[in-house]
Each structure stands twice: as structure tokens, then as C-alpha cells.
Amino acid sequence: MTAEQSTDKGSAPNFHSGAQPAQQSGLLAEASAQSRPLHRRGLYDDARLEEIFRRRVERLAQRPPSKMSRTLQVVNYALMFGVGSYMVLYQDYGDRPHCFTGLRKWYFGKVDKMWTLSSEEEKELRERGQLR
């Protein structure tokens, strides 16, 4: 029984089914030769040129990032902070308590305190006639 005879539809050949060792090694060599990527002959077959290319790539990796890259990084961090803050403080998670409930109560307490008048401020505005 050969490897071609022992294969099912789409399955790999069965090399343990009594095929001769010479046949097995020939089939394996043929299969590995087919699966190996083709070597592209060209510019970097010379070891000297390959070394130059490797040094250039390493030098590029050691350069500091460009101004545009740094700007994009800062914008990215600002957006991440903004989206995270929105999700923690303003996203609607329903009526039931969740892990951000305590933080939201503290935050909105501070916001309400900032936007409401204290009793002293209210009294002062009433005396001026600016508040009814």
C-alpha cells in the first residue's frame, strides 16, 4: 500500500502503513521542497550588502520619534483619557448600582457644589436685589 492509496479525501498520506523507507524519505523530501518558500536571488545575496541593510535598519530603530509621531501620541492619550472619563462618569449603565456608582456620586456632588450658590452668596445677592 503506497501513500497515495492510503489517503482519504483531503487527508495527509499515511506513512505508517507499511510503505518502504526509501519511498517515505523521497515523499517527505518532495513535500518539504514544495512547502519551502522560494529564495529570491537578487540584491542581498552578497553578505556585505546584507550587512549594510541590517545596519541601516538598526539605525532607523535608534532614531528619536518624529514631531508628527509625538503629536499623534499626545492626541491619542488625550482621546483615551476623554473617552475613559466619559465612560466612567456619563455612560448610562442602567438603574442598578455598578462599580462606578461611588465615584459618580462623589464627582456629581462636587459638580453640584461648584454650580450652586452657598447660603452666604445667596444672601448677598438677595441684598443687592439680583436674586428674588
CSV table of N, CA, C and O in Angstrom, one decimal:
chain,number,residue,atom,x,y,z
A,1,MET,N,0.9,-1.2,0.0
A,1,MET,CA,0.0,0.0,0.0
A,1,MET,C,0.9,1.2,0.0
A,1,MET,O,1.8,1.4,0.8
A,2,THR,N,0.7,2.2,-0.9
A,2,THR,CA,1.5,3.4,-1.0
A,2,THR,C,0.8,4.5,-0.3
A,2,THR,O,-0.3,4.4,0.1
A,3,ALA,N,1.5,5.6,-0.2
A,3,ALA,CA,1.0,6.8,0.4
A,3,ALA,C,-0.2,7.3,-0.3
A,3,ALA,O,-1.2,7.8,0.3
A,4,GLU,N,-0.2,7.3,-1.7
A,4,GLU,CA,-1.3,7.8,-2.5
A,4,GLU,C,-2.5,6.9,-2.2
A,4,GLU,O,-3.7,7.4,-2.2
A,5,GLN,N,-2.4,5.6,-2.1
A,5,GLN,CA,-3.5,4.7,-1.9
A,5,GLN,C,-4.1,4.9,-0.5
A,5,GLN,O,-5.3,4.7,-0.3
A,6,SER,N,-3.3,5.3,0.5
A,6,SER,CA,-3.8,5.3,1.9
A,6,SER,C,-4.4,6.6,2.2
A,6,SER,O,-4.9,6.8,3.3
A,7,THR,N,-4.5,7.6,1.3
A,7,THR,CA,-5.0,8.9,1.7
A,7,THR,C,-6.5,8.9,1.5
A,7,THR,O,-7.1,8.3,0.6
A,8,ASP,N,-7.2,9.5,2.4
A,8,ASP,CA,-8.6,9.7,2.3
A,8,ASP,C,-8.8,11.1,1.6
A,8,ASP,O,-7.9,11.7,1.2
A,9,LYS,N,-10.1,11.5,1.4
A,9,LYS,CA,-10.4,12.7,0.8
A,9,LYS,C,-9.8,13.9,1.6
A,9,LYS,O,-10.3,14.2,2.7
A,10,GLY,N,-8.8,14.5,1.1
A,10,GLY,CA,-8.2,15.7,1.7
A,10,GLY,C,-7.3,15.4,2.9
A,10,GLY,O,-6.8,16.3,3.5
A,11,SER,N,-7.1,14.2,3.3
A,11,SER,CA,-6.3,13.9,4.5
A,11,SER,C,-4.8,13.7,4.1
A,11,SER,O,-4.5,13.5,2.9
A,12,ALA,N,-3.9,13.8,5.0
A,12,ALA,CA,-2.5,13.6,4.8
A,12,ALA,C,-2.2,12.2,4.5
A,12,ALA,O,-2.9,11.3,5.0
A,13,PRO,N,-1.1,11.9,3.8
A,13,PRO,CA,-0.7,10.5,3.5
A,13,PRO,C,-0.4,9.8,4.8
A,13,PRO,O,0.2,10.3,5.7
A,14,ASN,N,-0.7,8.5,4.8
A,14,ASN,CA,-0.4,7.7,6.0
A,14,ASN,C,0.9,7.0,5.7
A,14,ASN,O,1.0,6.0,5.0
A,15,PHE,N,2.0,7.5,6.3
A,15,PHE,CA,3.4,6.9,6.1
A,15,PHE,C,3.6,5.7,7.0
A,15,PHE,O,4.7,5.1,6.9
A,16,HIS,N,2.8,5.4,7.9
A,16,HIS,CA,3.0,4.3,8.8
A,16,HIS,C,2.2,3.1,8.4
A,16,HIS,O,2.0,2.1,9.1
A,17,SER,N,1.9,3.0,7.1
A,17,SER,CA,1.0,1.9,6.7
A,17,SER,C,1.8,0.8,5.9
A,17,SER,O,1.3,0.2,5.0
A,18,GLY,N,3.1,0.7,6.1
A,18,GLY,CA,3.9,-0.3,5.5
A,18,GLY,C,4.7,0.1,4.3
A,18,GLY,O,5.2,-0.7,3.5
A,19,ALA,N,4.7,1.4,4.0
A,19,ALA,CA,5.5,1.9,2.8
A,19,ALA,C,6.9,1.7,3.1
A,19,ALA,O,7.4,1.7,4.2
A,20,GLN,N,7.7,1.5,2.0
A,20,GLN,CA,9.1,1.3,2.2
A,20,GLN,C,9.8,2.6,2.7
A,20,GLN,O,9.4,3.7,2.3
A,21,PRO,N,10.9,2.5,3.5
A,21,PRO,CA,11.6,3.7,4.0
A,21,PRO,C,12.1,4.6,2.9
A,21,PRO,O,12.1,5.8,3.0
A,22,ALA,N,12.6,4.0,1.8
A,22,ALA,CA,13.1,4.8,0.7
A,22,ALA,C,12.0,5.6,0.1
A,22,ALA,O,12.1,6.8,-0.3
A,23,GLN,N,10.8,5.0,0.0
A,23,GLN,CA,9.6,5.8,-0.5
A,23,GLN,C,9.2,6.9,0.4
A,23,GLN,O,8.9,8.0,0.0
A,24,GLN,N,9.3,6.6,1.7
A,24,GLN,CA,8.9,7.6,2.7
A,24,GLN,C,9.8,8.8,2.6
A,24,GLN,O,9.4,9.9,2.6
A,25,SER,N,11.1,8.6,2.6
A,25,SER,CA,12.1,9.7,2.6
A,25,SER,C,11.9,10.5,1.3
A,25,SER,O,12.1,11.7,1.3
A,26,GLY,N,11.7,9.8,0.2
A,26,GLY,CA,11.5,10.5,-1.1
A,26,GLY,C,10.3,11.4,-1.1
A,26,GLY,O,10.3,12.5,-1.5
A,27,LEU,N,9.2,10.9,-0.5
A,27,LEU,CA,7.9,11.6,-0.4
A,27,LEU,C,8.1,12.8,0.5
A,27,LEU,O,7.6,13.9,0.2
A,28,LEU,N,8.8,12.6,1.7
A,28,LEU,CA,8.9,13.7,2.6
A,28,LEU,C,9.8,14.8,2.0
A,28,LEU,O,9.6,15.9,2.2
A,29,ALA,N,10.9,14.4,1.3
A,29,ALA,CA,11.8,15.4,0.7
A,29,ALA,C,11.0,16.2,-0.3
A,29,ALA,O,11.2,17.4,-0.4
A,30,GLU,N,10.2,15.5,-1.1
A,30,GLU,CA,9.4,16.2,-2.1
A,30,GLU,C,8.4,17.1,-1.5
A,30,GLU,O,8.2,18.3,-1.9
A,31,ALA,N,7.7,16.7,-0.4
A,31,ALA,CA,6.8,17.5,0.3
A,31,ALA,C,7.4,18.7,0.9
A,31,ALA,O,6.9,19.8,0.8
A,32,SER,N,8.6,18.5,1.5
A,32,SER,CA,9.3,19.7,2.2
A,32,SER,C,9.8,20.6,1.1
A,32,SER,O,9.9,21.8,1.3
A,33,ALA,N,10.2,20.1,0.0
A,33,ALA,CA,10.7,21.0,-1.1
A,33,ALA,C,9.6,21.9,-1.7
A,33,ALA,O,9.8,23.0,-2.0
A,34,GLN,N,8.4,21.3,-1.7
A,34,GLN,CA,7.2,22.1,-2.2
A,34,GLN,C,6.8,23.1,-1.2
A,34,GLN,O,6.3,24.2,-1.5
A,35,SER,N,6.9,22.9,0.1
A,35,SER,CA,6.4,23.8,1.1
A,35,SER,C,7.4,24.9,1.5
A,35,SER,O,7.1,25.8,2.1
A,36,ARG,N,8.7,24.7,1.1
A,36,ARG,CA,9.7,25.7,1.3
A,36,ARG,C,9.5,26.9,0.4
A,36,ARG,O,9.3,26.8,-0.8
A,37,PRO,N,9.6,28.1,1.0
A,37,PRO,CA,9.4,29.3,0.2
A,37,PRO,C,10.6,29.5,-0.8
A,37,PRO,O,11.7,29.0,-0.6
A,38,LEU,N,10.3,30.0,-1.9
A,38,LEU,CA,11.3,30.2,-3.0
A,38,LEU,C,12.3,31.3,-2.5
A,38,LEU,O,11.9,32.3,-2.0
A,39,HIS,N,13.6,31.0,-2.7
A,39,HIS,CA,14.6,32.0,-2.4
A,39,HIS,C,14.7,33.0,-3.5
A,39,HIS,O,14.8,32.6,-4.7
A,40,ARG,N,14.6,34.2,-3.2
A,40,ARG,CA,14.7,35.3,-4.2
A,40,ARG,C,16.1,35.7,-4.4
A,40,ARG,O,16.8,36.3,-3.5
A,41,ARG,N,16.7,35.5,-5.5
A,41,ARG,CA,18.0,35.9,-5.8
A,41,ARG,C,18.0,37.3,-6.2
A,41,ARG,O,17.2,37.7,-7.0
A,42,GLY,N,18.9,38.1,-5.7
A,42,GLY,CA,18.9,39.5,-6.1
A,42,GLY,C,19.9,40.3,-5.4
A,42,GLY,O,21.1,39.8,-5.1
A,43,LEU,N,19.5,41.4,-4.9
A,43,LEU,CA,20.4,42.4,-4.4
A,43,LEU,C,21.1,42.0,-3.1
A,43,LEU,O,22.3,42.2,-2.9
A,44,TYR,N,20.5,41.3,-2.2
A,44,TYR,CA,21.0,41.0,-0.9
A,44,TYR,C,21.6,39.6,-0.8
A,44,TYR,O,21.7,39.0,0.2
A,45,ASP,N,22.0,39.0,-1.9
A,45,ASP,CA,22.7,37.7,-1.9
A,45,ASP,C,24.2,37.9,-1.4
A,45,ASP,O,24.8,37.0,-0.9
A,46,ASP,N,24.7,39.1,-1.6
A,46,ASP,CA,26.0,39.5,-1.1
A,46,ASP,C,26.0,39.8,0.4
A,46,ASP,O,25.2,40.6,0.9
A,47,ALA,N,26.8,39.2,1.2
A,47,ALA,CA,26.9,39.3,2.6
A,47,ALA,C,27.2,40.8,3.0
A,47,ALA,O,26.6,41.3,4.0
A,48,ARG,N,28.0,41.4,2.2
A,48,ARG,CA,28.4,42.8,2.5
A,48,ARG,C,27.2,43.7,2.4
A,48,ARG,O,26.9,44.6,3.3
A,49,LEU,N,26.4,43.5,1.4
A,49,LEU,CA,25.2,44.4,1.2
A,49,LEU,C,24.2,44.1,2.2
A,49,LEU,O,23.4,45.0,2.7
A,50,GLU,N,24.1,42.8,2.6
A,50,GLU,CA,23.1,42.4,3.7
A,50,GLU,C,23.5,43.1,5.0
A,50,GLU,O,22.6,43.5,5.7
A,51,GLU,N,24.8,43.2,5.3
A,51,GLU,CA,25.2,43.8,6.5
A,51,GLU,C,24.9,45.3,6.5
A,51,GLU,O,24.5,45.9,7.5
A,52,ILE,N,25.1,46.0,5.3
A,52,ILE,CA,24.8,47.4,5.2
A,52,ILE,C,23.3,47.6,5.4
A,52,ILE,O,22.9,48.5,6.1
A,53,PHE,N,22.4,46.8,4.8
A,53,PHE,CA,21.0,46.9,5.0
A,53,PHE,C,20.6,46.7,6.5
A,53,PHE,O,19.8,47.4,7.1
A,54,ARG,N,21.2,45.7,7.2
A,54,ARG,CA,20.9,45.4,8.6
A,54,ARG,C,21.3,46.6,9.5
A,54,ARG,O,20.6,47.0,10.3
A,55,ARG,N,22.5,47.3,9.2
A,55,ARG,CA,22.9,48.4,9.9
A,55,ARG,C,22.0,49.6,9.7
A,55,ARG,O,21.6,50.3,10.7
A,56,ARG,N,21.5,49.8,8.5
A,56,ARG,CA,20.5,50.9,8.2
A,56,ARG,C,19.2,50.7,9.0
A,56,ARG,O,18.7,51.7,9.5
A,57,VAL,N,18.8,49.5,9.0
A,57,VAL,CA,17.5,49.2,9.7
A,57,VAL,C,17.7,49.4,11.2
A,57,VAL,O,16.8,50.0,11.9
A,58,GLU,N,18.8,49.0,11.8
A,58,GLU,CA,19.1,49.2,13.2
A,58,GLU,C,19.2,50.7,13.5
A,58,GLU,O,18.7,51.2,14.5
A,59,ARG,N,19.8,51.5,12.6
A,59,ARG,CA,20.0,52.9,12.8
A,59,ARG,C,18.6,53.6,12.8
A,59,ARG,O,18.3,54.5,13.6
A,60,LEU,N,17.7,53.2,12.0
A,60,LEU,CA,16.3,53.7,11.9
A,60,LEU,C,15.6,53.5,13.2
A,60,LEU,O,14.8,54.3,13.7
A,61,ALA,N,15.8,52.3,13.8
A,61,ALA,CA,15.2,52.0,15.1
A,61,ALA,C,15.7,52.8,16.2
A,61,ALA,O,15.0,53.0,17.2
A,62,GLN,N,16.9,53.3,16.1
A,62,GLN,CA,17.5,54.1,17.2
A,62,GLN,C,17.2,55.6,17.2
A,62,GLN,O,17.5,56.3,18.1
A,63,ARG,N,16.6,56.0,16.1
A,63,ARG,CA,16.3,57.5,15.9
A,63,ARG,C,15.2,57.8,16.8
A,63,ARG,O,14.3,57.0,17.1
A,64,PRO,N,15.2,59.1,17.3
A,64,PRO,CA,14.0,59.5,18.1
A,64,PRO,C,12.8,59.7,17.2
A,64,PRO,O,12.9,59.8,16.0
A,65,PRO,N,11.6,59.6,17.8
A,65,PRO,CA,10.4,59.7,17.0
A,65,PRO,C,10.3,61.1,16.4
A,65,PRO,O,10.8,62.1,17.0
A,66,SER,N,9.6,61.2,15.3
A,66,SER,CA,9.4,62.5,14.7
A,66,SER,C,8.4,63.3,15.4
A,66,SER,O,7.7,62.8,16.3
A,67,LYS,N,8.3,64.6,15.1
A,67,LYS,CA,7.4,65.5,15.8
A,67,LYS,C,5.9,65.1,15.5
A,67,LYS,O,5.1,65.2,16.4
A,68,MET,N,5.7,64.6,14.3
A,68,MET,CA,4.3,64.2,14.0
A,68,MET,C,4.0,62.9,14.8
A,68,MET,O,2.8,62.8,15.3
A,69,SER,N,4.9,62.0,15.0
A,69,SER,CA,4.7,60.9,15.8
A,69,SER,C,4.4,61.2,17.2
A,69,SER,O,3.4,60.7,17.9
A,70,ARG,N,5.1,62.2,17.8
A,70,ARG,CA,4.9,62.6,19.1
A,70,ARG,C,3.6,63.3,19.3
A,70,ARG,O,2.9,63.1,20.3
A,71,THR,N,3.2,64.1,18.3
A,71,THR,CA,1.9,64.8,18.3
A,71,THR,C,0.8,63.8,18.3
A,71,THR,O,-0.2,64.0,19.1
A,72,LEU,N,0.9,62.8,17.5
A,72,LEU,CA,-0.2,61.8,17.4
A,72,LEU,C,-0.2,61.0,18.7
A,72,LEU,O,-1.3,60.6,19.2
A,73,GLN,N,0.9,60.8,19.4
A,73,GLN,CA,0.9,60.1,20.7
A,73,GLN,C,0.2,60.9,21.7
A,73,GLN,O,-0.6,60.4,22.5
A,74,VAL,N,0.4,62.3,21.8
A,74,VAL,CA,-0.2,63.1,22.7
A,74,VAL,C,-1.7,63.2,22.5
A,74,VAL,O,-2.6,63.1,23.4
A,75,VAL,N,-2.1,63.3,21.2
A,75,VAL,CA,-3.6,63.3,20.8
A,75,VAL,C,-4.2,62.0,21.2
A,75,VAL,O,-5.3,62.0,21.7
A,76,ASN,N,-3.5,60.9,21.0
A,76,ASN,CA,-4.0,59.6,21.4
A,76,ASN,C,-4.3,59.5,22.9
A,76,ASN,O,-5.3,59.0,23.3
A,77,TYR,N,-3.3,59.9,23.7
A,77,TYR,CA,-3.5,59.9,25.1
A,77,TYR,C,-4.7,60.8,25.6
A,77,TYR,O,-5.4,60.4,26.5
A,78,ALA,N,-4.8,61.9,25.0
A,78,ALA,CA,-5.9,62.8,25.3
A,78,ALA,C,-7.3,62.2,25.0
A,78,ALA,O,-8.2,62.3,25.8
A,79,LEU,N,-7.3,61.6,23.8
A,79,LEU,CA,-8.6,60.9,23.4
A,79,LEU,C,-8.9,59.7,24.4
A,79,LEU,O,-10.0,59.5,24.7
A,80,MET,N,-7.9,59.0,24.7
A,80,MET,CA,-8.1,57.8,25.6
A,80,MET,C,-8.6,58.3,27.0
A,80,MET,O,-9.5,57.7,27.6
A,81,PHE,N,-8.0,59.4,27.5
A,81,PHE,CA,-8.4,60.0,28.8
A,81,PHE,C,-9.9,60.5,28.6
A,81,PHE,O,-10.7,60.2,29.5
A,82,GLY,N,-10.2,61.2,27.6
A,82,GLY,CA,-11.6,61.7,27.4
A,82,GLY,C,-12.6,60.6,27.3
A,82,GLY,O,-13.7,60.7,27.9
A,83,VAL,N,-12.3,59.6,26.5
A,83,VAL,CA,-13.3,58.5,26.3
A,83,VAL,C,-13.4,57.7,27.6
A,83,VAL,O,-14.5,57.4,28.0
A,84,GLY,N,-12.3,57.5,28.3
A,84,GLY,CA,-12.4,56.8,29.6
A,84,GLY,C,-13.2,57.5,30.6
A,84,GLY,O,-14.0,57.0,31.3
A,85,SER,N,-13.0,58.9,30.7
A,85,SER,CA,-13.7,59.7,31.6
A,85,SER,C,-15.2,59.7,31.3
A,85,SER,O,-16.0,59.6,32.2
A,86,TYR,N,-15.5,59.8,30.0
A,86,TYR,CA,-16.9,59.8,29.6
A,86,TYR,C,-17.6,58.4,30.0
A,86,TYR,O,-18.7,58.4,30.6
A,87,MET,N,-16.9,57.3,29.8
A,87,MET,CA,-17.5,56.0,30.1
A,87,MET,C,-17.6,55.8,31.6
A,87,MET,O,-18.6,55.2,32.0
A,88,VAL,N,-16.7,56.3,32.4
A,88,VAL,CA,-16.8,56.2,33.8
A,88,VAL,C,-17.9,57.1,34.4
A,88,VAL,O,-18.7,56.7,35.2
A,89,LEU,N,-17.9,58.4,34.0
A,89,LEU,CA,-18.8,59.4,34.6
A,89,LEU,C,-20.1,59.6,33.9
A,89,LEU,O,-21.1,59.9,34.6
A,90,TYR,N,-20.3,59.4,32.6
A,90,TYR,CA,-21.5,59.8,32.0
A,90,TYR,C,-22.2,58.6,31.3
A,90,TYR,O,-23.4,58.7,31.0
A,91,GLN,N,-21.6,57.5,31.0
A,91,GLN,CA,-22.2,56.4,30.3
A,91,GLN,C,-23.4,55.9,31.1
A,91,GLN,O,-23.3,55.7,32.3
A,92,ASP,N,-24.5,55.6,30.4
A,92,ASP,CA,-25.6,55.0,31.1
A,92,ASP,C,-25.5,53.5,31.3
A,92,ASP,O,-25.5,52.8,30.3
A,93,TYR,N,-25.4,53.1,32.5
A,93,TYR,CA,-25.3,51.7,32.8
A,93,TYR,C,-26.6,51.1,33.4
A,93,TYR,O,-26.5,50.0,34.0
A,94,GLY,N,-27.6,51.8,33.4
A,94,GLY,CA,-28.9,51.4,33.9
A,94,GLY,C,-29.1,51.9,35.3
A,94,GLY,O,-28.3,52.7,35.8
A,95,ASP,N,-30.2,51.4,36.0
A,95,ASP,CA,-30.6,52.0,37.3
A,95,ASP,C,-29.9,51.3,38.4
A,95,ASP,O,-29.8,51.8,39.5
A,96,ARG,N,-29.4,50.1,38.2
A,96,ARG,CA,-28.8,49.3,39.3
A,96,ARG,C,-27.4,49.9,39.6
A,96,ARG,O,-26.7,50.4,38.8
A,97,PRO,N,-27.0,49.7,40.9
A,97,PRO,CA,-25.6,50.2,41.3
A,97,PRO,C,-24.6,49.4,40.5
A,97,PRO,O,-24.8,48.2,40.2
A,98,HIS,N,-23.5,50.0,40.2
A,98,HIS,CA,-22.4,49.3,39.5
A,98,HIS,C,-21.0,49.8,40.1
A,98,HIS,O,-21.0,50.6,41.1
A,99,CYS,N,-19.9,49.4,39.5
A,99,CYS,CA,-18.6,49.7,40.1
A,99,CYS,C,-18.3,51.2,40.1
A,99,CYS,O,-17.4,51.6,40.8
A,100,PHE,N,-18.9,52.0,39.3
A,100,PHE,CA,-18.6,53.4,39.2
A,100,PHE,C,-19.6,54.3,40.0
A,100,PHE,O,-19.5,55.5,40.0
A,101,THR,N,-20.5,53.7,40.7
A,101,THR,CA,-21.5,54.4,41.4
A,101,THR,C,-20.9,55.4,42.5
A,101,THR,O,-21.3,56.5,42.5
A,102,GLY,N,-20.0,54.9,43.3
A,102,GLY,CA,-19.4,55.7,44.3
A,102,GLY,C,-18.6,56.9,43.7
A,102,GLY,O,-18.7,58.0,44.2
A,103,LEU,N,-17.9,56.6,42.7
A,103,LEU,CA,-17.1,57.7,42.0
A,103,LEU,C,-18.0,58.7,41.4
A,103,LEU,O,-17.8,59.9,41.5
A,104,ARG,N,-19.1,58.3,40.8
A,104,ARG,CA,-20.1,59.2,40.2
A,104,ARG,C,-20.8,60.1,41.2
A,104,ARG,O,-21.0,61.3,41.0
A,105,LYS,N,-21.1,59.5,42.4
A,105,LYS,CA,-21.8,60.3,43.5
A,105,LYS,C,-20.8,61.3,43.9
A,105,LYS,O,-21.2,62.5,44.1
A,106,TRP,N,-19.5,61.0,44.1
A,106,TRP,CA,-18.5,62.0,44.6
A,106,TRP,C,-18.4,63.1,43.5
A,106,TRP,O,-18.4,64.3,43.9
A,107,TYR,N,-18.2,62.7,42.3
A,107,TYR,CA,-18.0,63.6,41.2
A,107,TYR,C,-19.2,64.6,41.0
A,107,TYR,O,-19.0,65.8,41.0
A,108,PHE,N,-20.4,64.0,40.9
A,108,PHE,CA,-21.5,64.9,40.7
A,108,PHE,C,-21.8,65.7,42.0
A,108,PHE,O,-22.4,66.8,41.9
A,109,GLY,N,-21.5,65.3,43.1
A,109,GLY,CA,-21.6,66.1,44.4
A,109,GLY,C,-20.7,67.3,44.3
A,109,GLY,O,-21.1,68.4,44.6
A,110,LYS,N,-19.4,67.1,43.8
A,110,LYS,CA,-18.5,68.2,43.6
A,110,LYS,C,-19.0,69.2,42.5
A,110,LYS,O,-18.9,70.4,42.7
A,111,VAL,N,-19.5,68.6,41.4
A,111,VAL,CA,-20.0,69.5,40.3
A,111,VAL,C,-21.2,70.3,40.8
A,111,VAL,O,-21.3,71.5,40.6
A,112,ASP,N,-22.2,69.7,41.6
A,112,ASP,CA,-23.3,70.4,42.1
A,112,ASP,C,-22.9,71.5,43.1
A,112,ASP,O,-23.5,72.6,43.1
A,113,LYS,N,-21.9,71.2,43.9
A,113,LYS,CA,-21.4,72.1,44.9
A,113,LYS,C,-20.8,73.3,44.2
A,113,LYS,O,-21.0,74.5,44.6
A,114,MET,N,-20.1,73.1,43.0
A,114,MET,CA,-19.5,74.2,42.3
A,114,MET,C,-20.5,75.1,41.6
A,114,MET,O,-20.4,76.3,41.6
A,115,TRP,N,-21.6,74.5,41.1
A,115,TRP,CA,-22.6,75.3,40.3
A,115,TRP,C,-23.8,75.8,41.2
A,115,TRP,O,-24.6,76.5,40.6
A,116,THR,N,-23.8,75.5,42.4
A,116,THR,CA,-24.9,76.0,43.3
A,116,THR,C,-24.4,77.1,44.2
A,116,THR,O,-23.2,77.2,44.5
A,117,LEU,N,-25.2,78.0,44.6
A,117,LEU,CA,-24.8,79.1,45.5
A,117,LEU,C,-24.8,78.7,46.9
A,117,LEU,O,-25.7,77.9,47.4
A,118,SER,N,-23.8,79.1,47.7
A,118,SER,CA,-23.8,78.9,49.1
A,118,SER,C,-24.8,79.8,49.8
A,118,SER,O,-25.3,80.8,49.1
A,119,SER,N,-25.1,79.6,51.0
A,119,SER,CA,-26.1,80.4,51.7
A,119,SER,C,-25.6,81.9,51.8
A,119,SER,O,-26.3,82.8,51.7
A,120,GLU,N,-24.3,82.1,52.0
A,120,GLU,CA,-23.7,83.4,52.1
A,120,GLU,C,-23.8,84.2,50.7
A,120,GLU,O,-24.2,85.3,50.7
A,121,GLU,N,-23.5,83.5,49.6
A,121,GLU,CA,-23.6,84.1,48.3
A,121,GLU,C,-25.1,84.4,48.0
A,121,GLU,O,-25.4,85.4,47.4
A,122,GLU,N,-26.0,83.5,48.4
A,122,GLU,CA,-27.4,83.7,48.1
A,122,GLU,C,-27.9,84.9,48.9
A,122,GLU,O,-28.6,85.8,48.4
A,123,LYS,N,-27.5,85.1,50.2
A,123,LYS,CA,-27.9,86.2,51.0
A,123,LYS,C,-27.4,87.5,50.4
A,123,LYS,O,-28.1,88.5,50.3
A,124,GLU,N,-26.1,87.5,49.9
A,124,GLU,CA,-25.5,88.7,49.3
A,124,GLU,C,-26.2,89.1,48.1
A,124,GLU,O,-26.5,90.3,47.9
A,125,LEU,N,-26.6,88.2,47.2
A,125,LEU,CA,-27.3,88.5,46.0
A,125,LEU,C,-28.7,89.0,46.3
A,125,LEU,O,-29.3,89.9,45.6
A,126,ARG,N,-29.4,88.5,47.4
A,126,ARG,CA,-30.7,89.0,47.7
A,126,ARG,C,-30.6,90.4,48.2
A,126,ARG,O,-31.5,91.2,47.9
A,127,GLU,N,-29.6,90.8,49.0
A,127,GLU,CA,-29.4,92.1,49.4
A,127,GLU,C,-29.2,93.1,48.3
A,127,GLU,O,-29.6,94.2,48.3
A,128,ARG,N,-28.5,92.7,47.2
A,128,ARG,CA,-28.3,93.5,46.1
A,128,ARG,C,-29.5,93.6,45.2
A,128,ARG,O,-29.6,94.5,44.3
A,129,GLY,N,-30.4,92.7,45.4
A,129,GLY,CA,-31.6,92.7,44.6
A,129,GLY,C,-31.5,92.0,43.3
A,129,GLY,O,-32.3,92.1,42.3
A,130,GLN,N,-30.4,91.2,43.1
A,130,GLN,CA,-30.1,90.4,41.9
A,130,GLN,C,-30.8,89.0,42.0
A,130,GLN,O,-30.8,88.3,41.0
A,131,LEU,N,-31.3,88.7,43.1
A,131,LEU,CA,-31.9,87.4,43.3
A,131,LEU,C,-33.2,87.6,44.0
A,131,LEU,O,-33.3,88.3,45.0
A,132,ARG,N,-34.3,86.9,43.6
A,132,ARG,CA,-35.6,87.0,44.2
A,132,ARG,C,-35.8,86.0,45.3
A,132,ARG,O,-35.3,85.0,45.4
